[in-house]
PDB file of C-alpha atoms in Angstrom:
ATOM      1  CA  MET H 354      -2.417 -74.527  30.987  1.00 54.00           C
ATOM      2  CA  THR H 355       0.124 -71.969  29.807  1.00 61.00           C
ATOM      3  CA  GLU H 356       1.028 -71.519  26.194  1.00 64.00           C
ATOM      4  CA  ARG H 357       4.501 -70.342  25.118  1.00 58.00           C
ATOM      5  CA  ALA H 358       5.970 -69.402  21.763  1.00 62.00           C
ATOM      6  CA  LEU H 359       8.608 -71.858  20.745  1.00 60.00           C
ATOM      7  CA  ASP H 360      10.182 -69.563  18.202  1.00 68.00           C
ATOM      8  CA  PRO H 361       9.212 -65.898  17.985  1.00 69.00           C
ATOM      9  CA  GLU H 362      11.579 -65.282  15.089  1.00 73.00           C
ATOM     10  CA  PRO H 363       9.930 -65.237  11.593  1.00 71.00           C
ATOM     11  CA  TRP H 364      10.981 -67.849   8.926  1.00 69.00           C
ATOM     12  CA  THR H 365      11.368 -67.006   5.301  1.00 69.00           C
ATOM     13  CA  LEU H 366      11.113 -69.251   2.240  1.00 69.00           C
ATOM     14  CA  ILE H 367      14.359 -68.777   0.431  1.00 67.00           C
ATOM     15  CA  ALA H 368      14.054 -71.311  -2.373  1.00 70.00           C
ATOM     16  CA  TYR H 369      11.324 -73.620  -3.595  1.00 71.00           C
ATOM     17  CA  ASP H 370      11.314 -76.276  -6.396  1.00 73.00           C
ATOM     18  CA  GLY H 371       7.696 -76.603  -7.693  1.00 72.00           C
ATOM     19  CA  ALA H 372       8.505 -79.881  -9.316  1.00 73.00           C
ATOM     20  CA  THR H 373       9.771 -81.715  -6.253  1.00 81.00           C
ATOM     21  CA  GLY H 374       8.593 -79.614  -3.322  1.00 78.00           C
ATOM     22  CA  ALA H 375      12.137 -79.211  -2.128  1.00 80.00           C
ATOM     23  CA  HIS H 376      12.530 -76.001  -0.225  1.00 77.00           C
ATOM     24  CA  VAL H 377      14.881 -73.974   1.881  1.00 76.00           C
ATOM     25  CA  LEU H 378      13.653 -71.990   4.909  1.00 73.00           C
ATOM     26  CA  ALA H 379      15.836 -69.328   6.703  1.00 72.00           C
ATOM     27  CA  ARG H 380      15.273 -67.787  10.044  1.00 73.00           C
ATOM     28  CA  GLY H 381      14.931 -64.119   9.959  1.00 71.00           C
ATOM     29  CA  THR H 382      12.989 -61.363   8.116  1.00 66.00           C
ATOM     30  CA  ALA H 383      11.196 -61.823   4.815  1.00 60.00           C
ATOM     31  CA  GLY H 384      12.915 -61.336   1.501  1.00 57.00           C
ATOM     32  CA  PRO H 385      11.964 -58.870  -1.149  1.00 55.00           C
ATOM     33  CA  ARG H 386       8.265 -58.018  -1.290  1.00 59.00           C
ATOM     34  CA  PHE H 387       8.122 -57.982  -5.084  1.00 52.00           C
ATOM     35  CA  VAL H 388       9.664 -60.470  -7.359  1.00 55.00           C
ATOM     36  CA  ASP H 389       9.477 -61.467 -11.026  1.00 51.00           C
ATOM     37  CA  GLN H 390       9.883 -64.824 -12.863  1.00 50.00           C
ATOM     38  CA  PHE H 391      13.689 -64.390 -12.479  1.00 53.00           C
ATOM     39  CA  GLY H 392      13.740 -63.875  -8.740  1.00 52.00           C
ATOM     40  CA  PRO H 393      14.404 -64.370  -5.880  1.00 51.00           C
ATOM     41  CA  SER H 394      17.307 -66.496  -6.798  1.00 51.00           C
ATOM     42  CA  ALA H 395      18.671 -64.149  -9.598  1.00 48.00           C
ATOM     43  CA  PRO H 396      22.312 -63.291  -9.387  1.00 50.00           C
ATOM     44  CA  GLU H 397      23.080 -60.127  -7.542  1.00 57.00           C
ATOM     45  CA  ASP H 398      25.610 -58.753  -9.982  1.00 60.00           C
ATOM     46  CA  LEU H 399      24.290 -56.458 -12.687  1.00 66.00           C
ATOM     47  CA  ALA H 400      26.576 -57.559 -15.522  1.00 75.00           C
ATOM     48  CA  VAL H 401      24.714 -59.116 -18.443  1.00 77.00           C
ATOM     49  CA  ARG H 402      26.084 -62.635 -19.065  1.00 82.00           C
ATOM     50  CA  ARG H 403      25.452 -65.127 -21.795  1.00 86.00           C
ATOM     51  CA  ARG H 404      25.935 -68.859 -21.772  1.00 86.00           C
ATOM     52  CA  GLU H 405      25.361 -71.640 -24.141  1.00 89.00           C
ATOM     53  CA  GLN H 406      22.582 -74.084 -23.220  1.00 86.00           C
ATOM     54  CA  SER H 407      21.242 -77.300 -24.689  1.00 91.00           C
ATOM     55  CA  GLY H 408      18.553 -79.680 -23.572  1.00 89.00           C
ATOM     56  CA  LEU H 409      15.349 -81.365 -24.318  1.00 87.00           C
ATOM     57  CA  VAL H 410      11.955 -79.547 -24.802  1.00 87.00           C
ATOM     58  CA  TYR H 411       8.484 -80.889 -24.918  1.00 90.00           C
ATOM     59  CA  VAL H 412       6.902 -80.552 -28.378  1.00 90.00           C
ATOM     60  CA  ARG H 413       3.356 -79.287 -27.962  1.00 91.00           C
ATOM     61  CA  ASP H 414       0.595 -79.867 -30.502  1.00 92.00           C
ATOM     62  CA  SER H 415      -0.364 -76.430 -31.821  1.00 90.00           C
ATOM     63  CA  ARG H 416      -3.891 -77.738 -32.778  1.00 93.00           C
ATOM     64  CA  ILE H 417      -4.556 -78.363 -29.071  1.00 93.00           C
ATOM     65  CA  ARG H 418      -3.484 -74.877 -28.085  1.00 93.00           C
ATOM     66  CA  GLU H 419      -5.539 -73.324 -30.928  1.00 93.00           C
ATOM     67  CA  ALA H 420      -8.599 -75.414 -29.935  1.00 93.00           C
ATOM     68  CA  ALA H 421      -8.249 -74.302 -26.326  1.00 93.00           C
ATOM     69  CA  LEU H 422      -8.017 -70.587 -27.378  1.00 94.00           C
ATOM     70  CA  MET H 423     -11.182 -70.930 -29.518  1.00 93.00           C
ATOM     71  CA  ARG H 424     -12.970 -72.737 -26.596  1.00 94.00           C
ATOM     72  CA  ALA H 425     -11.976 -69.765 -24.257  1.00 94.00           C
ATOM     73  CA  GLY H 426     -13.395 -67.200 -26.680  1.00 94.00           C
ATOM     74  CA  GLY H 427     -10.934 -64.454 -25.520  1.00 94.00           C
ATOM     75  CA  CYS H 428     -11.623 -64.829 -21.775  1.00 95.00           C
ATOM     76  CA  CYS H 429      -9.633 -66.512 -19.030  1.00 96.00           C
ATOM     77  CA  GLU H 430     -11.316 -69.829 -18.395  1.00 96.00           C
ATOM     78  CA  TYR H 431     -10.691 -69.477 -14.614  1.00 96.00           C
ATOM     79  CA  CYS H 432     -11.811 -65.932 -13.754  1.00 96.00           C
ATOM     80  CA  GLY H 433     -13.643 -64.880 -16.918  1.00 96.00           C
ATOM     81  CA  VAL H 434     -11.674 -61.699 -17.453  1.00 96.00           C
ATOM     82  CA  PRO H 435     -11.104 -60.899 -21.119  1.00 95.00           C
ATOM     83  CA  GLY H 436      -7.525 -61.137 -22.401  1.00 92.00           C
ATOM     84  CA  PHE H 437      -5.876 -57.932 -23.511  1.00 90.00           C
ATOM     85  CA  LEU H 438      -5.799 -56.650 -27.085  1.00 90.00           C
ATOM     86  CA  ARG H 439      -2.399 -56.884 -28.781  1.00 87.00           C
ATOM     87  CA  ALA H 440      -1.191 -54.313 -31.263  1.00 87.00           C
ATOM     88  CA  ASP H 441      -2.059 -56.695 -34.182  1.00 85.00           C
ATOM     89  CA  GLY H 442      -5.748 -56.885 -33.002  1.00 87.00           C
ATOM     90  CA  ALA H 443      -5.493 -60.473 -31.496  1.00 89.00           C
ATOM     91  CA  ILE H 444      -6.715 -61.166 -27.938  1.00 92.00           C
ATOM     92  CA  TYR H 445      -3.921 -62.380 -25.709  1.00 92.00           C
ATOM     93  CA  LEU H 446      -4.431 -65.310 -23.330  1.00 94.00           C
ATOM     94  CA  GLU H 447      -1.841 -67.843 -22.036  1.00 94.00           C
ATOM     95  CA  THR H 448      -2.349 -71.616 -22.470  1.00 95.00           C
ATOM     96  CA  HIS H 449      -1.385 -73.747 -19.559  1.00 95.00           C
ATOM     97  CA  HIS H 450      -0.955 -77.501 -19.075  1.00 96.00           C
ATOM     98  CA  ILE H 451      -2.854 -78.181 -15.856  1.00 97.00           C
ATOM     99  CA  VAL H 452      -0.824 -81.337 -15.214  1.00 96.00           C
ATOM    100  CA  PRO H 453       2.610 -80.443 -16.565  1.00 95.00           C
ATOM    101  CA  LEU H 454       4.155 -82.407 -19.349  1.00 94.00           C
ATOM    102  CA  TYR H 455       7.163 -83.156 -17.180  1.00 92.00           C
ATOM    103  CA  GLU H 456       4.789 -84.858 -14.742  1.00 94.00           C
ATOM    104  CA  ASP H 457       3.454 -86.932 -17.688  1.00 94.00           C
ATOM    105  CA  GLY H 458       0.438 -84.762 -18.085  1.00 95.00           C
ATOM    106  CA  PRO H 459      -1.145 -85.334 -21.517  1.00 96.00           C
ATOM    107  CA  ASP H 460      -1.004 -82.731 -24.345  1.00 96.00           C
ATOM    108  CA  THR H 461      -4.867 -82.895 -24.728  1.00 96.00           C
ATOM    109  CA  LEU H 462      -7.704 -80.428 -24.722  1.00 95.00           C
ATOM    110  CA  ALA H 463      -8.780 -81.809 -21.307  1.00 96.00           C
ATOM    111  CA  ASN H 464      -5.425 -80.825 -19.776  1.00 97.00           C
ATOM    112  CA  VAL H 465      -5.065 -77.354 -21.273  1.00 96.00           C
ATOM    113  CA  ILE H 466      -6.707 -74.235 -19.799  1.00 96.00           C
ATOM    114  CA  CYS H 467      -6.491 -70.675 -21.152  1.00 95.00           C
ATOM    115  CA  LEU H 468      -5.594 -68.185 -18.529  1.00 95.00           C
ATOM    116  CA  CYS H 469      -5.113 -64.482 -18.002  1.00 95.00           C
ATOM    117  CA  PRO H 470      -1.396 -63.661 -17.361  1.00 94.00           C
ATOM    118  CA  ASN H 471      -2.066 -63.160 -13.649  1.00 95.00           C
ATOM    119  CA  HIS H 472      -3.606 -66.651 -13.163  1.00 97.00           C
ATOM    120  CA  HIS H 473      -0.963 -68.264 -15.375  1.00 96.00           C
ATOM    121  CA  ARG H 474       1.902 -66.860 -13.238  1.00 95.00           C
ATOM    122  CA  GLU H 475       0.015 -67.771 -10.048  1.00 96.00           C
ATOM    123  CA  ALA H 476      -0.388 -71.339 -11.293  1.00 96.00           C
ATOM    124  CA  HIS H 477       3.346 -71.542 -11.590  1.00 94.00           C
ATOM    125  CA  PHE H 478       4.614 -69.437  -8.699  1.00 91.00           C
ATOM    126  CA  GLY H 479       1.697 -68.915  -6.316  1.00 93.00           C
ATOM    127  CA  ALA H 480       1.364 -70.201  -2.768  1.00 93.00           C
ATOM    128  CA  ASN H 481      -1.998 -71.774  -3.760  1.00 93.00           C
ATOM    129  CA  ALA H 482      -0.761 -73.558  -6.998  1.00 94.00           C
ATOM    130  CA  THR H 483      -1.895 -76.935  -5.779  1.00 94.00           C
ATOM    131  CA  LEU H 484      -5.376 -75.594  -5.117  1.00 96.00           C
ATOM    132  CA  LEU H 485      -5.530 -73.784  -8.451  1.00 97.00           C
ATOM    133  CA  ARG H 486      -4.627 -77.093 -10.177  1.00 97.00           C
ATOM    134  CA  ALA H 487      -7.598 -78.788  -8.658  1.00 96.00           C
ATOM    135  CA  ASP H 488      -9.908 -75.762  -9.598  1.00 97.00           C
ATOM    136  CA  PHE H 489      -8.538 -75.827 -13.200  1.00 97.00           C
ATOM    137  CA  LEU H 490      -9.266 -79.560 -13.506  1.00 96.00           C
ATOM    138  CA  ARG H 491     -12.863 -79.015 -12.220  1.00 95.00           C
ATOM    139  CA  GLN H 492     -13.422 -76.006 -14.519  1.00 94.00           C
ATOM    140  CA  ILE H 493     -12.236 -77.840 -17.611  1.00 95.00           C
ATOM    141  CA  ALA H 494     -14.425 -80.910 -16.734  1.00 94.00           C
ATOM    142  CA  ILE H 495     -17.481 -78.570 -16.553  1.00 93.00           C
ATOM    143  CA  LEU H 496     -16.537 -76.878 -19.831  1.00 90.00           C
ATOM    144  CA  LEU H 497     -16.017 -80.101 -21.637  1.00 91.00           C
ATOM    145  CA  SER H 498     -19.321 -81.614 -20.364  1.00 90.00           C
ATOM    146  CA  ALA H 499     -21.332 -78.596 -21.435  1.00 79.00           C
TER     147      ALA H 499
END
C-alpha cells in the first residue's frame, strides 16, 4: 500500500473563540511566533483609538477570592511556584474561575483556583486549555478534601 500526502501545505489557526470553539484556519505559513492578550487579531494601524463601551459584567464575591488566596498560601495551586513579590510587599497570584461564570460556573471556592500568571494565561489562551480545566478541577477536589 502506498501512502500519499493529501495536502503538503501547512495550515494556520487565524482566529479562535474559546467560548464557542468557532475557529478560522488558513492555508499557508504560520502567523507571528509571539503574541500577547491583544493579538493576533489586533488592528494593524498604530494609531491609538478610544471608543465608548457598555455592557454587563459578572459581580464576583471578594470573600471567595480572598479565601482562595489564603488557601493557596502564596503559591500557584497548579504548579506550586511562589507568586512574585509586589512593591507593596504582597505576594501576587491570579484567581481563576475554572468553569467560567459565562458558562454558568459557580462563584464558589470549589470553582476558583489561584494560579501563577503563566498558568492563568495558558488556561485562557493555551492549546491545552481543556486539559488544564480538568487538571484544575482534580487539584481543587484534592485540596478541598484534605
